[in-house]
CSV table of C-alpha atoms in Angstrom, one decimal:
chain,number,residue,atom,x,y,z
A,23,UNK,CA,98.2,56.5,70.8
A,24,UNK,CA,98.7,57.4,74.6
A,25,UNK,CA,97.3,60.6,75.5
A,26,UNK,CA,97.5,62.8,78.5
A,27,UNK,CA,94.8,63.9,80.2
A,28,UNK,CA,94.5,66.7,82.5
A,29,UNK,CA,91.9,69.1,83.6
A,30,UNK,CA,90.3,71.4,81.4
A,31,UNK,CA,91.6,69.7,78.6
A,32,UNK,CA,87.9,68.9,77.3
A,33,UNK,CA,84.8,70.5,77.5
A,34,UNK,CA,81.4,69.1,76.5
A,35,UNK,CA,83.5,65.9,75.0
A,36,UNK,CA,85.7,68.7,72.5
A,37,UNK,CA,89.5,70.1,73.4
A,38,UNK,CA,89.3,73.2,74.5
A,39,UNK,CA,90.4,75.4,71.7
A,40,UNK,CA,93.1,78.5,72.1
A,41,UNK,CA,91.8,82.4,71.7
A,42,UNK,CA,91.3,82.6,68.4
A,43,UNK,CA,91.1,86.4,67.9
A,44,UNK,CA,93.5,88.3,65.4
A,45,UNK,CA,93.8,92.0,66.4
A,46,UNK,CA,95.8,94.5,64.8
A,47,UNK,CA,99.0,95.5,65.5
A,48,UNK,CA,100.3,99.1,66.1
A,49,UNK,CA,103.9,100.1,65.8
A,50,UNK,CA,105.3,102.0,68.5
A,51,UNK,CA,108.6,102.5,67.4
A,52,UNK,CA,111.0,101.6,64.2
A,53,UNK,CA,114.1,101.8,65.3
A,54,UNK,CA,117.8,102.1,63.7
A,55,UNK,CA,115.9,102.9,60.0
A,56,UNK,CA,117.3,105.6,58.5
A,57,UNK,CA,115.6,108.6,56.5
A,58,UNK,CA,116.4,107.0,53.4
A,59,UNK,CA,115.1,104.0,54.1
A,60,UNK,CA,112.3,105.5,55.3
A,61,UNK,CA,111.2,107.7,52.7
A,62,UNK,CA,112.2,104.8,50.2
A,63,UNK,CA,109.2,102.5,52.7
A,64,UNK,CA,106.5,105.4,52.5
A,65,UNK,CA,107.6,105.6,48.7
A,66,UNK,CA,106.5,101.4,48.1
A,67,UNK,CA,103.4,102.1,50.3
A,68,UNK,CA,101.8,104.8,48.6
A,69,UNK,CA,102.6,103.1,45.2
A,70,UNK,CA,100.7,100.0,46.5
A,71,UNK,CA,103.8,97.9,46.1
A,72,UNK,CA,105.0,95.4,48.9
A,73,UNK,CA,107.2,97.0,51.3
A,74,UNK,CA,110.7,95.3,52.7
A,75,UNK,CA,110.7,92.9,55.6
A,76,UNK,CA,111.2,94.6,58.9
A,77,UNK,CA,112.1,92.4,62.5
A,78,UNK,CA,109.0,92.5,65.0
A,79,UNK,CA,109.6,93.1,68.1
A,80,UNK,CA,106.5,92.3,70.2
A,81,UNK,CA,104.5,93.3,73.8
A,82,UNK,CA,102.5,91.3,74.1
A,83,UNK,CA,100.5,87.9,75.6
A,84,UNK,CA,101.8,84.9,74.0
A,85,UNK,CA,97.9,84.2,73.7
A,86,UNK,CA,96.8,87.0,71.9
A,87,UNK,CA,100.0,87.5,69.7
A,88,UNK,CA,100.4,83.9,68.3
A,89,UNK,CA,96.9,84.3,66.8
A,90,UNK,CA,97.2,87.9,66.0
A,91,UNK,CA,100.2,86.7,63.4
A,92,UNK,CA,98.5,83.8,61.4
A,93,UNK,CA,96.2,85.8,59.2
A,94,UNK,CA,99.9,86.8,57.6
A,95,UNK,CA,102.4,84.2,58.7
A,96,UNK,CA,100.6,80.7,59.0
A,97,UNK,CA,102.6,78.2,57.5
A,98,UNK,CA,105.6,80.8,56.8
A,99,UNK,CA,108.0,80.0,59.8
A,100,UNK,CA,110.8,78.6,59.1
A,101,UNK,CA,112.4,77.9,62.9
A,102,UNK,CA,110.4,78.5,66.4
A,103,UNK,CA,112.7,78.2,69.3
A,104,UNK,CA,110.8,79.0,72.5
A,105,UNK,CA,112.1,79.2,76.2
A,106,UNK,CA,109.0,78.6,78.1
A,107,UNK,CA,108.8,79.1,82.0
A,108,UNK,CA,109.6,75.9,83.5
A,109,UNK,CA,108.7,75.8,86.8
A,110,UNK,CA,106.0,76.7,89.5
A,111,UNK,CA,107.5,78.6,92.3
A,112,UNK,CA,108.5,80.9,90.3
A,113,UNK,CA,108.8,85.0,90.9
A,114,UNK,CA,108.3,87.1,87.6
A,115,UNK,CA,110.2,90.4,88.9
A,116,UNK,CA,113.1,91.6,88.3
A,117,UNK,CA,116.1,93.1,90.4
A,118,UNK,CA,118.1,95.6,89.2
A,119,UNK,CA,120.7,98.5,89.7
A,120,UNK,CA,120.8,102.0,88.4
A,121,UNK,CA,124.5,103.0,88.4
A,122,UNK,CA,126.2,106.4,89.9
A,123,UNK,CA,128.6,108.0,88.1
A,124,UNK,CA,131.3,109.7,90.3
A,125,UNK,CA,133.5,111.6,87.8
A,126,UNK,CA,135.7,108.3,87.5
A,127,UNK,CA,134.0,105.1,87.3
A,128,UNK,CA,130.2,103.7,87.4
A,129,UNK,CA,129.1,102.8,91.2
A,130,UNK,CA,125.8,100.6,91.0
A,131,UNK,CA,124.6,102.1,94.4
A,132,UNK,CA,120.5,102.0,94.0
A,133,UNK,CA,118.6,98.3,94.0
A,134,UNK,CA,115.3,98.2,92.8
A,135,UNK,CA,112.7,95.6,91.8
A,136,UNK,CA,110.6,96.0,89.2
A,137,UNK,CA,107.1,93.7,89.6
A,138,UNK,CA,105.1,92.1,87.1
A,139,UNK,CA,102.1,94.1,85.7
A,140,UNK,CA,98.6,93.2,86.5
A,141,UNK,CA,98.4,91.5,82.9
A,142,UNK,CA,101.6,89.3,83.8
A,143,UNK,CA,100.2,88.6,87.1
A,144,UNK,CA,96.6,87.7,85.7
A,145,UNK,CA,98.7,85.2,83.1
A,146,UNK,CA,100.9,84.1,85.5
A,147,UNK,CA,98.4,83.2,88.0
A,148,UNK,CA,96.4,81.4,84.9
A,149,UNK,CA,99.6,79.5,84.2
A,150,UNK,CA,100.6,78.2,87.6
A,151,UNK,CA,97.7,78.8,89.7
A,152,UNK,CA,96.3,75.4,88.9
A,153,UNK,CA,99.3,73.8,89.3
A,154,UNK,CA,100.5,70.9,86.2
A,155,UNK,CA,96.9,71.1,85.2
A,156,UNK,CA,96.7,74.6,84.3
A,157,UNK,CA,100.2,74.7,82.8
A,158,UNK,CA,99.6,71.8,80.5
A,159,UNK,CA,96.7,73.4,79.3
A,160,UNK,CA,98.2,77.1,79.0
A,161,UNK,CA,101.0,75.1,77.0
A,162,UNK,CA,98.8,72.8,74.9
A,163,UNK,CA,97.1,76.1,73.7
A,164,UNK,CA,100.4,77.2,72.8
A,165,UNK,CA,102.0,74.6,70.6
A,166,UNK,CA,98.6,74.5,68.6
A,167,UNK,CA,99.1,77.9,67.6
A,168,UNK,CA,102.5,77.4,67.0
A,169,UNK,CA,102.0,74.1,64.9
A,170,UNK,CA,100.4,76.1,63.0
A,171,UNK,CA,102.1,78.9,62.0
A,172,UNK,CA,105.3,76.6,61.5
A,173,UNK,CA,106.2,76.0,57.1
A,174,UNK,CA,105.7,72.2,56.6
A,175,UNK,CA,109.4,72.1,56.4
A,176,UNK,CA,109.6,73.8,59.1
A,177,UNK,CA,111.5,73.1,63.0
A,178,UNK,CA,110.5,73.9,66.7
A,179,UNK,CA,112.8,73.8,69.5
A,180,UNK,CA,111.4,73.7,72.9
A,181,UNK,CA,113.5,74.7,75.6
A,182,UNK,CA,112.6,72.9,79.0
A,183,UNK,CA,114.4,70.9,81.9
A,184,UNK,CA,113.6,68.2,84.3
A,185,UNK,CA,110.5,69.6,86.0
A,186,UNK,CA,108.3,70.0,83.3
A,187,UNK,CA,110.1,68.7,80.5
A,188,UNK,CA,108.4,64.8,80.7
A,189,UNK,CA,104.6,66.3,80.9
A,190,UNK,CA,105.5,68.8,77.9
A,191,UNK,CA,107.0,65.9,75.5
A,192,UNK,CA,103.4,64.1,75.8
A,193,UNK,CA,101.7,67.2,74.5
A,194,UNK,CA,104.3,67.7,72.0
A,195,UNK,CA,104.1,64.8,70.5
A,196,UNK,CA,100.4,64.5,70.2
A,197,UNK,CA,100.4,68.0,69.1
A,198,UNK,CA,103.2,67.7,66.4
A,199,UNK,CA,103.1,63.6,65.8
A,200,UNK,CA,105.3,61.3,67.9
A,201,UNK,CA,106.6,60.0,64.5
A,202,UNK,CA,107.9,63.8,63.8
A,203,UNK,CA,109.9,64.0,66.8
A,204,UNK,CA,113.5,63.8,66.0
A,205,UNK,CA,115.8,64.3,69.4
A,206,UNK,CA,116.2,65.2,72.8
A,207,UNK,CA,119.1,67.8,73.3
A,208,UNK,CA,121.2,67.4,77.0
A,209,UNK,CA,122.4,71.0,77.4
A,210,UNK,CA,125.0,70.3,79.6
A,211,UNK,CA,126.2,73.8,81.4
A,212,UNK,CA,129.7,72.3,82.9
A,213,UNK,CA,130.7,75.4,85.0
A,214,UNK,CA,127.2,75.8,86.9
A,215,UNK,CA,127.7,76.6,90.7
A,216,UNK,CA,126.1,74.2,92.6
A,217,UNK,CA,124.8,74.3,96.2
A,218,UNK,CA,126.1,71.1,98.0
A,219,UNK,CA,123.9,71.8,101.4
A,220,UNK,CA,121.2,70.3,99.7
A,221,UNK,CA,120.4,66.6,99.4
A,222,UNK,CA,119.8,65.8,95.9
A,223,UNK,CA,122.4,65.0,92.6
A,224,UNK,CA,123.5,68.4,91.5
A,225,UNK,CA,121.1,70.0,88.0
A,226,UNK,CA,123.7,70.4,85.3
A,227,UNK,CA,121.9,70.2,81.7
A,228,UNK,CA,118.6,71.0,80.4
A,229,UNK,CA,117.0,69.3,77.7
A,230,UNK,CA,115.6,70.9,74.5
A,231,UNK,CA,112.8,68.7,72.2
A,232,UNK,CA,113.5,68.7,68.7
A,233,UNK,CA,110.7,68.6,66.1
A,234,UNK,CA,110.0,68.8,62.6
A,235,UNK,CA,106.2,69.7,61.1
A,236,UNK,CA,106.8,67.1,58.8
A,237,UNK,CA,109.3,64.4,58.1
A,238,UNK,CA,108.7,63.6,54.2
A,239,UNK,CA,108.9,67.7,54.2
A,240,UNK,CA,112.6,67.5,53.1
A,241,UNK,CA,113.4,69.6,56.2
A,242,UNK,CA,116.4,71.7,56.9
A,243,UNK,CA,119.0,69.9,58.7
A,244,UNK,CA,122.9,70.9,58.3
A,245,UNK,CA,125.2,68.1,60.0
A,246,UNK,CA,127.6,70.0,62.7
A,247,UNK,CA,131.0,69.3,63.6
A,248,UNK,CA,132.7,70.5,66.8
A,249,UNK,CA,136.7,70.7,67.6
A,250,UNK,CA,137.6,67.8,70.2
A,251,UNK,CA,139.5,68.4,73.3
A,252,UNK,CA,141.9,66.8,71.4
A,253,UNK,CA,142.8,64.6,68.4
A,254,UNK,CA,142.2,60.9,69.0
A,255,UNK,CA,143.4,58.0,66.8
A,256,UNK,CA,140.4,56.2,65.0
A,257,UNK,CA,140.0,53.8,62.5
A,258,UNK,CA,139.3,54.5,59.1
A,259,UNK,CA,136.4,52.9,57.5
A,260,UNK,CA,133.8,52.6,54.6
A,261,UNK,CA,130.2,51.7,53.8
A,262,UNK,CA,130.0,48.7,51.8
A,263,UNK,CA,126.1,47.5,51.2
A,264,UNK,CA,124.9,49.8,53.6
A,265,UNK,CA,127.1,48.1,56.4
A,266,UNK,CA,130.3,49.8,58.1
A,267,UNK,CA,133.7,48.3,57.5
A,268,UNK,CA,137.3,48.9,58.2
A,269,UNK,CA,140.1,50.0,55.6
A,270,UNK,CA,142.9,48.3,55.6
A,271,UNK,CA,146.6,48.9,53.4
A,272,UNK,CA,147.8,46.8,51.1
A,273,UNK,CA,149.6,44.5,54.0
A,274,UNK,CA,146.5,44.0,55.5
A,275,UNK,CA,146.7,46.7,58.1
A,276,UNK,CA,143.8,48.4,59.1
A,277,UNK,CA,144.4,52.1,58.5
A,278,UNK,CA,144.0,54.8,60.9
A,279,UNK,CA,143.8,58.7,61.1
A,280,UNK,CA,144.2,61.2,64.3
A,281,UNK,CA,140.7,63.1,64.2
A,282,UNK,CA,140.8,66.6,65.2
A,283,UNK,CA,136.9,67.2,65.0
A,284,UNK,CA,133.8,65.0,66.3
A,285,UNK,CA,129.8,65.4,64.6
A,286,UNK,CA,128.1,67.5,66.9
A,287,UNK,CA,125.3,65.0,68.9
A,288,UNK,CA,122.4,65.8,70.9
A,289,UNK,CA,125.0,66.6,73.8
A,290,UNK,CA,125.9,70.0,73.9
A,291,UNK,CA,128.3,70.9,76.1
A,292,UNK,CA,128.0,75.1,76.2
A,293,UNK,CA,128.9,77.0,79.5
A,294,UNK,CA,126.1,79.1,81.2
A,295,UNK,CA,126.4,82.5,82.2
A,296,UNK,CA,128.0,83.3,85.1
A,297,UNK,CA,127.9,86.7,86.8
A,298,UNK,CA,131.3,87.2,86.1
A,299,UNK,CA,130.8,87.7,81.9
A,300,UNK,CA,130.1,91.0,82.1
A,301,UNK,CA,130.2,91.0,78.2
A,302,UNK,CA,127.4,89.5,77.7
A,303,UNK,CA,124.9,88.3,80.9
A,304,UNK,CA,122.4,91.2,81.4
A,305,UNK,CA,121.4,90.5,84.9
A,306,UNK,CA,118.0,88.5,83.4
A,307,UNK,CA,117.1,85.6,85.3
A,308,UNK,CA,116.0,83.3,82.4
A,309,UNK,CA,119.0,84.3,80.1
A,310,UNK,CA,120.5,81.9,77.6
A,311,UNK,CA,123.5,82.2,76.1
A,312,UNK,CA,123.6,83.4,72.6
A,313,UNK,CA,126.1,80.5,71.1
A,314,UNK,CA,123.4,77.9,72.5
A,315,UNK,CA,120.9,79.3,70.1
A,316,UNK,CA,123.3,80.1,67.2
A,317,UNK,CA,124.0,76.3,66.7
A,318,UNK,CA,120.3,75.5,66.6
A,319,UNK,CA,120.2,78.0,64.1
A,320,UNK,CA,122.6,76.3,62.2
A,321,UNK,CA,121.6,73.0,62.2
A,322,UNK,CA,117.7,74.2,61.7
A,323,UNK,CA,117.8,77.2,59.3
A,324,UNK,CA,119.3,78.9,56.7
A,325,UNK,CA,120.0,82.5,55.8
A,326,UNK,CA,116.9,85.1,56.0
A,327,UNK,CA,114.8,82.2,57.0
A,328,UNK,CA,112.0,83.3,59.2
A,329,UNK,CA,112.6,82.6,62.8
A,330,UNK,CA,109.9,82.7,65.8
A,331,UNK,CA,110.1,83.0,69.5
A,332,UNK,CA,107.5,83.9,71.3
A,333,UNK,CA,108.9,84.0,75.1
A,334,UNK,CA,112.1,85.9,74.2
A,335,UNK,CA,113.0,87.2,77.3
A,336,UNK,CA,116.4,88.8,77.7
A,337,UNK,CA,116.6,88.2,73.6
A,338,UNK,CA,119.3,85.7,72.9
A,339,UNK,CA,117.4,83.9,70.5
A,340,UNK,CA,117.1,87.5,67.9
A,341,UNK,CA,120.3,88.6,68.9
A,342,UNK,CA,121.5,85.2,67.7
A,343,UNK,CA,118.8,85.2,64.9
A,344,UNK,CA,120.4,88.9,63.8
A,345,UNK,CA,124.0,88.0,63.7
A,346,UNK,CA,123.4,84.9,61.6
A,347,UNK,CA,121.3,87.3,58.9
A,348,UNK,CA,117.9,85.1,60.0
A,349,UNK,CA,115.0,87.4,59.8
A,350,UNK,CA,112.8,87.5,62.8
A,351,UNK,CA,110.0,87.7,65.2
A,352,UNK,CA,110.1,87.8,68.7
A,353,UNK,CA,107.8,88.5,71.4
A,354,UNK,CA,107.1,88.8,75.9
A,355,UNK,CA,104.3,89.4,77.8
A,356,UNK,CA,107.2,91.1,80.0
A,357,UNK,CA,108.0,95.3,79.7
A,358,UNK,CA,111.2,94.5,81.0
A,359,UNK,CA,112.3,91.8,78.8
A,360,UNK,CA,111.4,94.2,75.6
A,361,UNK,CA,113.4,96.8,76.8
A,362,UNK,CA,116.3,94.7,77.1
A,363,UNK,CA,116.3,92.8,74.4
A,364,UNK,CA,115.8,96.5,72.1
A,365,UNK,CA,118.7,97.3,73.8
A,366,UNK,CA,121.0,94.4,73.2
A,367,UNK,CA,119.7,94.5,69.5
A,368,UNK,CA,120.7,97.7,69.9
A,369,UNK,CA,124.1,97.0,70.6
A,370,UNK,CA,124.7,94.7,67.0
A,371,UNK,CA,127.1,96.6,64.9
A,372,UNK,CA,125.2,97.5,61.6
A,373,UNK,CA,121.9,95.9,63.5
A,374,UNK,CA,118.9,96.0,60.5
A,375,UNK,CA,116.1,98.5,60.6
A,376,UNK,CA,113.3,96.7,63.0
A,377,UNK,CA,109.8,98.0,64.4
A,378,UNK,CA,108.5,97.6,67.9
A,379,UNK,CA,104.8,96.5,67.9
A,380,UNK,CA,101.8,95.9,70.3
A,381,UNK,CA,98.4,95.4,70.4
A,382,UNK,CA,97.5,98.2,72.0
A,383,UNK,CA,94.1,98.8,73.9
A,384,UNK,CA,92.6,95.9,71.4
A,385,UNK,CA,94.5,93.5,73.3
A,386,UNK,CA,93.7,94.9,76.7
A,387,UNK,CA,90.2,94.9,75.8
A,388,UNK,CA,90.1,91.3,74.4
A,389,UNK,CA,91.8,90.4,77.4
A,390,UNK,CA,89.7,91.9,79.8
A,391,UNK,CA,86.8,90.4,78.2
A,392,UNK,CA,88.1,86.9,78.0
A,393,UNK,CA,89.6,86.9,81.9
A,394,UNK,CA,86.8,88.6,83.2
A,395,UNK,CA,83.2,86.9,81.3
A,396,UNK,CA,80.1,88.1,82.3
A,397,UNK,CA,78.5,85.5,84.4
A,398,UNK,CA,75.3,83.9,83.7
A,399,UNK,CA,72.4,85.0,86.4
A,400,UNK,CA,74.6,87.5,87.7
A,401,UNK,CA,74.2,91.1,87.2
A,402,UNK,CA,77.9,92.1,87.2
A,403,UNK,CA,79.6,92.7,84.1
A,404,UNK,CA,82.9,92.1,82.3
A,405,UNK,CA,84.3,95.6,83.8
A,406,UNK,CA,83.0,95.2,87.6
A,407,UNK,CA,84.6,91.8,87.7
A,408,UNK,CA,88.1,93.2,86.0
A,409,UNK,CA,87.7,95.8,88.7
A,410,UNK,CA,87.3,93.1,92.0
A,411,UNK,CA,90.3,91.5,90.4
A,412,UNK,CA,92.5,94.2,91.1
A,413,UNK,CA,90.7,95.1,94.2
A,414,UNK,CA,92.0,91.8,95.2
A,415,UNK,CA,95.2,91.9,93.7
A,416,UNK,CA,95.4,95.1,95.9
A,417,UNK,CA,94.8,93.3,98.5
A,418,UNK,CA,92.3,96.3,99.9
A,419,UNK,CA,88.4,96.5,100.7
A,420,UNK,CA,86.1,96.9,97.7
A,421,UNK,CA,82.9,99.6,98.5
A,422,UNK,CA,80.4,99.2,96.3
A,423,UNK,CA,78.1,103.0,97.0
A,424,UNK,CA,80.1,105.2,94.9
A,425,UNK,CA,80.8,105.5,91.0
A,426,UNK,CA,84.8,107.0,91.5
A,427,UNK,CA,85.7,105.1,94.4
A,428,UNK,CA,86.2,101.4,94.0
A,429,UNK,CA,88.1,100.2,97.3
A,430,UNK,CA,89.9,101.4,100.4
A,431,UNK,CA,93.4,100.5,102.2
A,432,UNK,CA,95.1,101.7,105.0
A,433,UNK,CA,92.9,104.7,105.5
A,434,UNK,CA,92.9,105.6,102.0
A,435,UNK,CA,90.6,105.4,98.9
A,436,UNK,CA,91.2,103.4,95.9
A,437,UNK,CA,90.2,103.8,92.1
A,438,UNK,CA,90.3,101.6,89.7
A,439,UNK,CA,91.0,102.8,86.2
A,440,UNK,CA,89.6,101.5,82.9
A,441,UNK,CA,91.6,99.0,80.8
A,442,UNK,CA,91.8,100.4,77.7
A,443,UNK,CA,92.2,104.1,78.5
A,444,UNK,CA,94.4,106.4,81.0
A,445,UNK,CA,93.2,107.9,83.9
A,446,UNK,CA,92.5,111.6,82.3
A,447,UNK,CA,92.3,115.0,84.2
A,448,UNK,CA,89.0,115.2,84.5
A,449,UNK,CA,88.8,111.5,85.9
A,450,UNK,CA,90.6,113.1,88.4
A,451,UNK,CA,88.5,116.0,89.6
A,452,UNK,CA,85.7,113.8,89.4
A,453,UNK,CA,87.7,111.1,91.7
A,454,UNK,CA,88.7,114.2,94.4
A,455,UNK,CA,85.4,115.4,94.7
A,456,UNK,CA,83.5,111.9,95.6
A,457,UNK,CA,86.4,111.5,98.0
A,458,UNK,CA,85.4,114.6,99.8
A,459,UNK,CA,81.8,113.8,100.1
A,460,UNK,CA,82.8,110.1,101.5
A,461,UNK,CA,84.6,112.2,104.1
A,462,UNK,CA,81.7,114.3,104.2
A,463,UNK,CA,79.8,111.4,105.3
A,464,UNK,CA,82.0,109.5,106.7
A,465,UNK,CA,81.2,106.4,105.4
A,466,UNK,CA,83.8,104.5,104.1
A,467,UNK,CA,85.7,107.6,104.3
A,468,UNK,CA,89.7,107.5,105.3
A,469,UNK,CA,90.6,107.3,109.1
């Protein structure tokens, strides 16, 4: 078989294998549960029986989560649909408005943009920074993992469109098995706005690849049909020895029908959001409308069948995966994005109990270790180089004589906290009075 090749792919003549490391999850939050159901949960804990499913709602790296899942979910996903980034040139913040209320109606008067953390930058930086090498390989890592959390007769649906799309099918199919690949879907948005200053054919559909774990799995697959514009007059016809042939009447005729549905193919022809639906567009750059998912849910997937989505952004694909009665899992390396998809969730009459989860200092620890290895013959460690990483990111001056004081910019001095713990009272004091002996001494000391 043909296989793309790119750099970083192999090391000493092996693939380079994805983080491997399964922390444990803390619950931050369980939301819309009841007391009832609550005391009824402690009640099957303490007895040592098995507790009822809650949704998972996750913070957290793609890389650390995926891995973090399998010791209790590999092989037990029913449906991943994921929404990777698609492009480069991409900017991970996000604008929004906080709204005034004047005694009659809401005003949005106050813009503000809310930038990546250092974690998403360090990602995102991982993911493009390389260019298609880097993302290939960031992507690879990804559809291992997720190959192998997926049920044998399970499906994945990978959300992509025309500038990534071609590169991402190779490693799909190598990582899933060309012979398991069952479609490309055209998403064709028919009411996109296009810009007709530039010179190029108008973007109007993205494409989603269809795969299955395992063809002789007896996946799930439910045959769709669709209302037409309207009815056209067709022929009707049978199968006679596996071949297709026309009905005719009893004068010879060939008999016909006016069809008022079509079978739904693998062009889907679903509007995009427009600013304009206030109902349902959040403002989230990324956002897919909730219908879109809903009919890969159908075709894919059937009632409290386990359904993953590791880039959930604005949280179409559990807001879909909740109104259909799928049970789900859903997680973003993005603040934002979990805080508005808990609060569309939020808004689903009768929404089920669900918790919200991270790794909590365990991943900032393995991820500080992992970005930031000690090199060999070098004397700094994992935590000086996490600390010139943000000195950079910073963009300010690293000093290296003081034990508080890490870096300065614009006349002032900058310290870097640890990863895994907050910057206490006492860090503090201790931070305030190093500052006042570097102006004591005035070295490195503010202007």
């Amino acid at each position: 078989m043909a296989e793309l090749i790119w750099e970083g792919k192999y090391k000493d003549g092996k693939k380079v294998a994805p983080v491997r490391i399964a922390l444990p999850f803390q619950t931050v939050e369980t939301v819309n549960e009841s007391a009832q159901e609550r005391q009824k949960m402690l009640g099957l804990f303490s007895s040592g029986q098995q507790t009822e499913w809650r949704n998972r709602l996750i913070w957290g790296d793609k890389k650390y989560v995926l891995p973090s899942l399998l010791p209790d979910f590999e092989g037990k996903v029913n449906l991943i649909y994921i929404d990777p980034p698609f492009d480069t040139g991409q900017d991970f913040s996000f604008v929004s408005t906080i709204p005034e209320f004047d005694g009659e109606s809401d005003k949005e008067v106050l813009e503000f943009i809310k930038e990546p953390s250092v974690i998403e930058q360090k990602a995102y930086r991982d993911t493009w920074g390389g260019g298609l090498d880097s993302y290939l390989e960031w992507f690879y890592e990804t559809a291992v993992l997720l190959r192998e959390l997926l049920a044998d007769d399970g499906s994945i649906y990978v959300h992509l469109d025309v500038h990534r799309g071609p590169y991402v099918k190779t490693v799909l199919d190598e990582v899933f098995g060309i012979e398991n690949f069952q479609n490309e879907i055209a998403w064709y948005y028919y009411n996109k706005l296009h810009d007709s200053r530039k010179k190029l054919l108008p973007k109007a559909f993205d494409q989603i690849l269809y795969y299955v774990k395992s063809k002789s799995s007896g996946y799930t697959y439910h045959a769709l049909k669709e209302k037409r514009d309207s009815p056209v007059k067709k022929l009707k016809y049978k199968k006679v020895g596996g071949k297709i042939q026309n009905v005719f009447d009893e004068s010879g005729k060939a008999i016909t029908y006016m069809s008022e549905e079509r079978t739904v193919d693998n062009v889907w022809r679903i509007r995009c959001l427009q600013p304009a639906n206030k109902e349902e567009r959040v403002n989230f750059d990324t956002q897919k409308p909730v219908d879109l998912i809903e009919r890969i849910l159908s075709i894919s997937s059937d009632e409290n069948d386990l359904v993953l989505d590791c880039f959930c952004g604005s949280g179409s694909s559990l807001v879909a995966a909740e109104r259909m009665r799928r049970r789900w899992i859903g997680c973003d390396l993005g603040r934002f994005a979990i805080h508005t998809t808990r609060k569309r969730l939020m808004q689903i009459p009768n929404v089920r109990p669900f918790v919200v989860q991270n790794l909590g200092k365990y991943e900032r620890q393995a991820w500080q270790a992992a970005e930031f290895p000690v090199e060999v013959g070098r004397k700094e460690n994992t935590e000086a180089n996490y600390r010139k990483f943000i000195i950079e990111l910073y963009h300010a001056t690293p000093v290296s004589s003081y034990t508080w004081l890490h870096g300065t910019k614009n006349g002032r001095m900058v310290h870097v906290g640890a990863v895994d713990a907050p910057v206490t009272l006492s860090d503090v004091k201790a931070i305030a009075s190093e500052v006042w002996r570097a102006i004591g001494t005035g070295k490195d000391s503010p202007k």
